[in-house]
Amino acid sequence: MHEIAINNVSYAYGSHEVLRDVTFTAEAGEFICLLGPSGCGKSTLLRLLAGLDLPTSGGITLDSTPITGPGLDRGVVFQDYSLFPWMTTGQNIVLALEQAFPGKKKSEYREIAQGYLEMVGLGSAVDKLPGQLSGGMRQRVAIARAFSINAPVLLMDEPFGALDAITRARLQDLLLTLWQQNAGERKTVFFVTHDVEEAILLASRVVVLGLNPGAIRGVFTVELPRPRVRQELYLKEPFLVLRDRLVTLLHENILSELEAGETVASVGEGI
Ligand code: ADP
Ligand code: MG
């Protein structure tokens, strides 16, 4: 059981209301994609789920226990700055393991870290510094670290946003493969993206957030069987229908913002 319930959550930075009355429950083992235009509050919601900030009103629970701060029950992967640059990839993972599973021998931690690096195809990079790796490799290390602590919940904020299309596709496949292993113990995932196709490829359900304030505009179940093969998916009727609905919903939201006087630059940058 790793159910996450977001109950009437609102959040404001000072007088700037970002999220209003967000209510949503992710069942254990679901893969939820949060989709919405730039600035709608996706990262803010993820920070609340991570416990890095607390809601202005409302609350979030993990298996009925309120989230009041960061915890080892949630692995986190952000777009950048995920790894400590002065530590090797192995040391980065060992540090997380020491916090999650205290009391083991140094050599044991190193062995476990090595195993997780091998899982993401980076077994030979254990002694490399993050600065010696490509962006895609660094994100693979961040994924290995998030999985290494064996947290039941995974929170990812546009983790592949800065990568080229091919690396991005590879990491999407890697993430799905890891998530689909051990079907009985699937992690509950919240994955932020502003990419409609990425959301459909990955998600069990897509939650669309709108702008000003960030509120849920729609929740869509993705009725496509797994494993999902990218090339085949793009030809399937349910994929095309859902993509059309999501694109329309995002554009309606952005157009209504433009009519309300927003500048093109501020609402357009994420699309
Ligand atoms: P998204 O991730 O969907 O692009 P964010 O959650 O980062 O959106 O931001 C939502 C809104 O909150 C934006 O208008 C942004 O400018 C504002 N915001 C984000 N972080 C802060 C902060 N630390 N202080 C004040 N406003 C912020
Ligand atoms: Mg963001």
Tab-separated table of C-alpha atoms and ligand atoms in Angstrom:
chain	number	residue	atom	x	y	z
A	1	MET	CA	0.000	0.000	0.000
A	2	HIS	CA	1.542	3.297	-1.057
A	3	GLU	CA	-1.490	5.442	-1.682
A	4	ILE	CA	-0.988	9.177	-1.883
A	5	ALA	CA	-3.990	11.381	-1.165
A	6	ILE	CA	-3.882	15.093	-1.961
A	7	ASN	CA	-6.774	16.724	-0.127
A	8	ASN	CA	-7.967	20.246	-0.990
A	9	VAL	CA	-4.400	21.479	-1.297
A	10	SER	CA	-3.781	25.154	-1.938
A	11	TYR	CA	-0.425	26.892	-2.010
A	12	ALA	CA	0.648	30.521	-2.267
A	13	TYR	CA	4.031	32.212	-2.453
A	14	GLY	CA	3.160	35.231	-0.289
A	15	SER	CA	0.105	36.758	-1.960
A	16	HIS	CA	0.699	34.849	-5.218
A	17	GLU	CA	-1.739	31.944	-5.275
A	18	VAL	CA	-0.209	29.084	-7.252
A	19	LEU	CA	-2.328	26.019	-6.467
A	20	ARG	CA	-6.003	26.108	-5.577
A	21	ASP	CA	-7.987	23.292	-4.066
A	22	VAL	CA	-6.183	20.371	-5.653
A	23	THR	CA	-7.722	17.029	-4.703
A	24	PHE	CA	-6.474	13.785	-6.174
A	25	THR	CA	-5.650	10.279	-4.970
A	26	ALA	CA	-2.994	8.097	-6.558
A	27	GLU	CA	-3.593	4.418	-5.885
A	28	ALA	CA	-0.674	2.241	-4.864
A	29	GLY	CA	1.504	1.390	-7.855
A	30	GLU	CA	0.003	3.960	-10.217
A	31	PHE	CA	2.147	5.977	-12.606
A	32	ILE	CA	0.725	9.496	-12.533
A	33	CYS	CA	1.887	12.139	-14.993
A	34	LEU	CA	1.283	15.769	-14.037
A	35	LEU	CA	0.890	17.679	-17.281
A	36	GLY	CA	0.467	21.406	-17.700
A	37	PRO	CA	1.941	24.562	-19.177
A	38	SER	CA	4.974	26.261	-17.708
A	39	GLY	CA	4.194	28.130	-14.507
A	40	CYS	CA	1.000	26.253	-13.612
A	41	GLY	CA	2.422	24.873	-10.370
A	42	LYS	CA	3.668	21.398	-11.312
A	43	SER	CA	7.011	21.804	-9.526
A	44	THR	CA	5.281	23.410	-6.572
A	45	LEU	CA	2.969	20.399	-6.238
A	46	LEU	CA	5.937	18.033	-6.491
A	47	ARG	CA	7.780	19.949	-3.754
A	48	LEU	CA	4.699	19.554	-1.545
A	49	LEU	CA	4.657	15.805	-2.258
A	50	ALA	CA	8.375	15.673	-1.415
A	51	GLY	CA	7.698	17.534	1.842
A	52	LEU	CA	10.082	20.344	0.902
A	53	ASP	CA	7.238	22.818	1.398
A	54	LEU	CA	3.925	22.496	3.211
A	55	PRO	CA	0.513	23.392	1.744
A	56	THR	CA	-0.961	26.749	2.710
A	57	SER	CA	-4.178	24.835	3.306
A	58	GLY	CA	-5.276	21.244	2.885
A	59	GLY	CA	-2.973	18.271	3.299
A	60	ILE	CA	-1.257	15.316	1.690
A	61	THR	CA	-1.073	11.819	3.132
A	62	LEU	CA	0.986	8.762	2.261
A	63	ASP	CA	-0.920	5.679	3.386
A	64	SER	CA	-3.027	7.914	5.644
A	65	THR	CA	0.039	9.467	7.364
A	66	PRO	CA	0.388	13.227	6.770
A	67	ILE	CA	3.474	14.316	4.814
A	68	THR	CA	5.197	16.906	7.000
A	69	GLY	CA	8.740	16.839	5.609
A	70	PRO	CA	11.149	14.988	3.331
A	71	GLY	CA	11.452	11.261	3.922
A	72	LEU	CA	13.222	8.152	2.724
A	73	ASP	CA	9.840	6.748	1.714
A	74	ARG	CA	10.024	9.037	-1.351
A	75	GLY	CA	12.801	8.959	-3.956
A	76	VAL	CA	13.230	12.233	-5.825
A	77	VAL	CA	14.713	12.983	-9.273
A	78	PHE	CA	14.837	16.552	-10.536
A	79	GLN	CA	15.960	17.932	-13.887
A	80	ASP	CA	19.269	19.276	-12.574
A	81	TYR	CA	21.380	19.545	-9.474
A	82	SER	CA	20.430	16.046	-8.390
A	83	LEU	CA	23.945	14.789	-7.670
A	84	PHE	CA	26.659	16.211	-5.438
A	85	PRO	CA	29.289	17.274	-7.980
A	86	TRP	CA	32.257	16.731	-5.658
A	87	MET	CA	31.377	13.084	-5.035
A	88	THR	CA	31.787	10.202	-7.470
A	89	THR	CA	28.650	8.505	-8.764
A	90	GLY	CA	29.338	5.623	-6.385
A	91	GLN	CA	29.749	7.966	-3.401
A	92	ASN	CA	26.513	9.760	-4.305
A	93	ILE	CA	24.606	6.486	-4.123
A	94	VAL	CA	26.471	5.261	-1.021
A	95	LEU	CA	25.463	8.467	0.783
A	96	ALA	CA	21.774	7.777	0.054
A	97	LEU	CA	22.169	4.130	1.097
A	98	GLU	CA	23.837	5.102	4.401
A	99	GLN	CA	20.829	7.260	5.239
A	100	ALA	CA	18.256	4.691	4.135
A	101	PHE	CA	19.893	1.585	5.596
A	102	PRO	CA	22.265	2.618	8.412
A	103	GLY	CA	24.703	0.222	10.056
A	104	LYS	CA	26.175	-1.654	7.105
A	105	LYS	CA	29.855	-1.965	6.243
A	106	LYS	CA	31.376	0.506	3.774
A	107	SER	CA	32.162	-2.358	1.405
A	108	GLU	CA	28.536	-3.515	1.479
A	109	TYR	CA	27.279	-0.048	0.548
A	110	ARG	CA	29.763	0.089	-2.286
A	111	GLU	CA	28.657	-3.274	-3.584
A	112	ILE	CA	24.979	-2.303	-3.528
A	113	ALA	CA	25.770	1.019	-5.247
A	114	GLN	CA	27.704	-0.856	-7.920
A	115	GLY	CA	24.681	-3.113	-8.501
A	116	TYR	CA	22.339	-0.187	-9.036
A	117	LEU	CA	24.798	1.511	-11.396
A	118	GLU	CA	24.953	-1.714	-13.401
A	119	MET	CA	21.152	-1.778	-13.510
A	120	VAL	CA	21.196	1.521	-15.428
A	121	GLY	CA	24.132	0.462	-17.608
A	122	LEU	CA	26.775	2.509	-15.786
A	123	GLY	CA	28.712	-0.154	-13.915
A	124	SER	CA	32.030	1.224	-15.127
A	125	ALA	CA	31.257	4.798	-14.003
A	126	VAL	CA	31.354	4.161	-10.257
A	127	ASP	CA	34.496	6.268	-9.741
A	128	LYS	CA	33.571	9.070	-12.142
A	129	LEU	CA	32.523	12.512	-10.996
A	130	PRO	CA	29.153	13.780	-12.298
A	131	GLY	CA	31.032	16.457	-14.269
A	132	GLN	CA	32.753	13.719	-16.279
A	133	LEU	CA	29.410	12.283	-17.454
A	134	SER	CA	26.883	13.373	-20.089
A	135	GLY	CA	23.489	14.750	-19.018
A	136	GLY	CA	21.808	11.442	-19.848
A	137	MET	CA	24.340	9.495	-17.789
A	138	ARG	CA	23.884	11.829	-14.835
A	139	GLN	CA	20.135	11.274	-14.945
A	140	ARG	CA	20.706	7.527	-15.056
A	141	VAL	CA	22.790	7.855	-11.879
A	142	ALA	CA	19.983	9.905	-10.310
A	143	ILE	CA	17.484	7.176	-11.248
A	144	ALA	CA	19.807	4.490	-9.840
A	145	ARG	CA	20.062	6.445	-6.599
A	146	ALA	CA	16.297	6.951	-6.371
A	147	PHE	CA	15.730	3.208	-6.844
A	148	SER	CA	18.586	2.220	-4.497
A	149	ILE	CA	16.827	3.478	-1.367
A	150	ASN	CA	13.912	1.228	-2.290
A	151	ALA	CA	11.339	3.913	-1.558
A	152	PRO	CA	7.758	2.964	-2.423
A	153	VAL	CA	7.173	6.391	-3.971
A	154	LEU	CA	9.102	8.078	-6.775
A	155	LEU	CA	8.763	11.814	-7.488
A	156	MET	CA	10.238	13.090	-10.760
A	157	ASP	CA	10.192	16.688	-11.992
A	158	GLU	CA	10.834	16.864	-15.754
A	159	PRO	CA	13.790	14.502	-15.277
A	160	PHE	CA	14.437	14.146	-19.007
A	161	GLY	CA	13.596	17.728	-19.978
A	162	ALA	CA	17.159	18.775	-20.759
A	163	LEU	CA	18.070	15.704	-22.825
A	164	ASP	CA	18.157	15.118	-26.574
A	165	ALA	CA	15.283	13.108	-28.088
A	166	ILE	CA	17.118	9.790	-28.407
A	167	THR	CA	18.562	9.821	-24.891
A	168	ARG	CA	15.174	10.856	-23.616
A	169	ALA	CA	13.445	7.946	-25.361
A	170	ARG	CA	16.024	5.494	-23.950
A	171	LEU	CA	15.544	6.786	-20.411
A	172	GLN	CA	11.748	6.675	-20.711
A	173	ASP	CA	12.053	3.000	-21.677
A	174	LEU	CA	14.527	2.338	-18.852
A	175	LEU	CA	12.233	3.969	-16.313
A	176	LEU	CA	9.220	1.929	-17.480
A	177	THR	CA	11.246	-1.291	-17.401
A	178	LEU	CA	12.380	-0.615	-13.827
A	179	TRP	CA	8.887	0.385	-12.743
A	180	GLN	CA	7.293	-2.704	-14.318
A	181	GLN	CA	9.677	-5.124	-12.589
A	182	ASN	CA	8.217	-6.700	-9.456
A	183	ALA	CA	4.608	-6.068	-10.462
A	184	GLY	CA	3.474	-6.726	-6.879
A	185	GLU	CA	5.649	-3.940	-5.481
A	186	ARG	CA	5.351	-1.275	-8.117
A	187	LYS	CA	6.295	2.174	-6.984
A	188	THR	CA	3.691	4.903	-6.946
A	189	VAL	CA	5.119	7.520	-9.305
A	190	PHE	CA	4.411	11.209	-9.822
A	191	PHE	CA	6.159	12.360	-12.986
A	192	VAL	CA	5.987	16.012	-14.070
A	193	THR	CA	6.140	16.857	-17.755
A	194	HIS	CA	4.838	19.400	-20.228
A	195	ASP	CA	5.198	16.879	-23.071
A	196	VAL	CA	1.853	15.308	-24.062
A	197	GLU	CA	3.373	12.268	-25.794
A	198	GLU	CA	5.707	11.551	-22.894
A	199	ALA	CA	2.735	11.687	-20.520
A	200	ILE	CA	0.698	9.193	-22.578
A	201	LEU	CA	3.645	6.839	-23.059
A	202	LEU	CA	4.366	6.629	-19.346
A	203	ALA	CA	1.190	7.196	-17.392
A	204	SER	CA	-1.565	5.091	-15.941
A	205	ARG	CA	-3.413	8.386	-15.523
A	206	VAL	CA	-2.621	11.894	-16.703
A	207	VAL	CA	-3.581	14.800	-14.441
A	208	VAL	CA	-3.835	18.070	-16.360
A	209	LEU	CA	-3.174	21.229	-14.381
A	210	GLY	CA	-4.232	24.642	-15.670
A	211	LEU	CA	-2.843	28.100	-15.086
A	212	ASN	CA	-3.772	30.836	-12.662
A	213	PRO	CA	-4.448	29.328	-10.330
A	214	GLY	CA	-2.991	25.864	-10.762
A	215	ALA	CA	-6.026	23.628	-10.535
A	216	ILE	CA	-6.937	20.255	-11.995
A	217	ARG	CA	-8.593	20.638	-15.411
A	218	GLY	CA	-8.971	16.967	-16.139
A	219	VAL	CA	-7.854	13.455	-15.225
A	220	PHE	CA	-7.443	10.948	-18.049
A	221	THR	CA	-6.925	7.206	-17.759
A	222	VAL	CA	-4.519	5.880	-20.373
A	223	GLU	CA	-6.152	2.712	-21.703
A	224	LEU	CA	-3.129	1.414	-23.563
A	225	PRO	CA	-1.657	-2.002	-22.766
A	226	ARG	CA	1.882	-2.396	-21.472
A	227	PRO	CA	4.626	-2.824	-22.370
A	228	ARG	CA	4.096	0.178	-24.622
A	229	VAL	CA	6.219	0.285	-27.744
A	230	ARG	CA	6.722	3.848	-28.902
A	231	GLN	CA	6.546	3.225	-32.663
A	232	GLU	CA	3.362	1.136	-32.370
A	233	LEU	CA	1.754	3.474	-29.865
A	234	TYR	CA	1.857	6.410	-32.227
A	235	LEU	CA	-0.343	4.530	-34.715
A	236	LYS	CA	-3.008	3.456	-32.223
A	237	GLU	CA	-6.422	5.080	-32.182
A	238	PRO	CA	-6.661	5.524	-28.373
A	239	PHE	CA	-3.258	7.243	-28.384
A	240	LEU	CA	-4.271	9.667	-31.131
A	241	VAL	CA	-7.628	10.436	-29.527
A	242	LEU	CA	-6.081	11.090	-26.123
A	243	ARG	CA	-3.253	13.176	-27.575
A	244	ASP	CA	-5.818	15.314	-29.372
A	245	ARG	CA	-7.873	15.827	-26.209
A	246	LEU	CA	-4.837	16.725	-24.112
A	247	VAL	CA	-3.414	19.127	-26.699
A	248	THR	CA	-6.811	20.805	-27.057
A	249	LEU	CA	-7.191	21.143	-23.297
A	250	LEU	CA	-3.726	22.676	-22.902
A	251	HIS	CA	-4.308	25.123	-25.739
A	252	GLU	CA	-7.719	26.195	-24.470
A	253	ASN	CA	-6.122	26.936	-21.147
A	254	ILE	CA	-3.295	28.937	-22.677
A	255	LEU	CA	-5.614	30.839	-25.019
A	256	SER	CA	-7.888	31.843	-22.166
A	257	GLU	CA	-4.812	33.114	-20.335
A	258	LEU	CA	-3.779	35.161	-23.370
A	259	GLU	CA	-7.232	36.686	-23.521
A	260	ALA	CA	-6.920	37.486	-19.835
A	261	GLY	CA	-3.888	39.628	-20.653
A	262	GLU	CA	-0.939	37.339	-20.018
A	263	THR	CA	2.110	37.840	-22.175
A	264	VAL	CA	2.903	35.231	-24.799
A	265	ALA	CA	6.367	34.652	-23.392
A	266	SER	CA	5.279	33.812	-19.894
A	267	VAL	CA	2.641	31.269	-20.842
A	268	GLY	CA	4.238	29.929	-24.000
A	269	GLU	CA	7.678	28.908	-22.868
A	270	GLY	CA	6.738	25.464	-21.636
A	271	ILE	CA	4.970	24.280	-24.771
B	1	ADP	P1	5.778	24.788	-13.213
B	1	ADP	O1	6.670	23.784	-12.580
B	1	ADP	O2	4.432	24.241	-13.591
B	1	ADP	O3	6.420	25.468	-14.377
B	1	ADP	P2	6.137	26.236	-10.710
B	1	ADP	O4	5.515	25.363	-9.683
B	1	ADP	O5	7.614	26.231	-10.798
B	1	ADP	O6	5.456	25.923	-12.131
B	1	ADP	O7	5.692	27.736	-10.469
B	1	ADP	C1	4.336	28.105	-10.353
B	1	ADP	C2	4.247	29.595	-10.126
B	1	ADP	O8	4.854	29.927	-8.887
B	1	ADP	C3	4.959	30.427	-11.183
B	1	ADP	O9	4.187	31.584	-11.424
B	1	ADP	C4	6.265	30.780	-10.525
B	1	ADP	O10	6.751	32.001	-11.018
B	1	ADP	C5	5.878	30.881	-9.068
B	1	ADP	N1	6.981	30.530	-8.162
B	1	ADP	C6	7.702	29.374	-8.200
B	1	ADP	N2	8.618	29.354	-7.222
B	1	ADP	C7	8.487	30.531	-6.551
B	1	ADP	C8	9.154	31.113	-5.417
B	1	ADP	N3	10.139	30.478	-4.777
B	1	ADP	N4	8.734	32.336	-5.026
B	1	ADP	C9	7.742	32.981	-5.645
B	1	ADP	N5	7.058	32.479	-6.709
B	1	ADP	C10	7.436	31.277	-7.159
B	2	MG	MG	8.570	23.109	-13.091
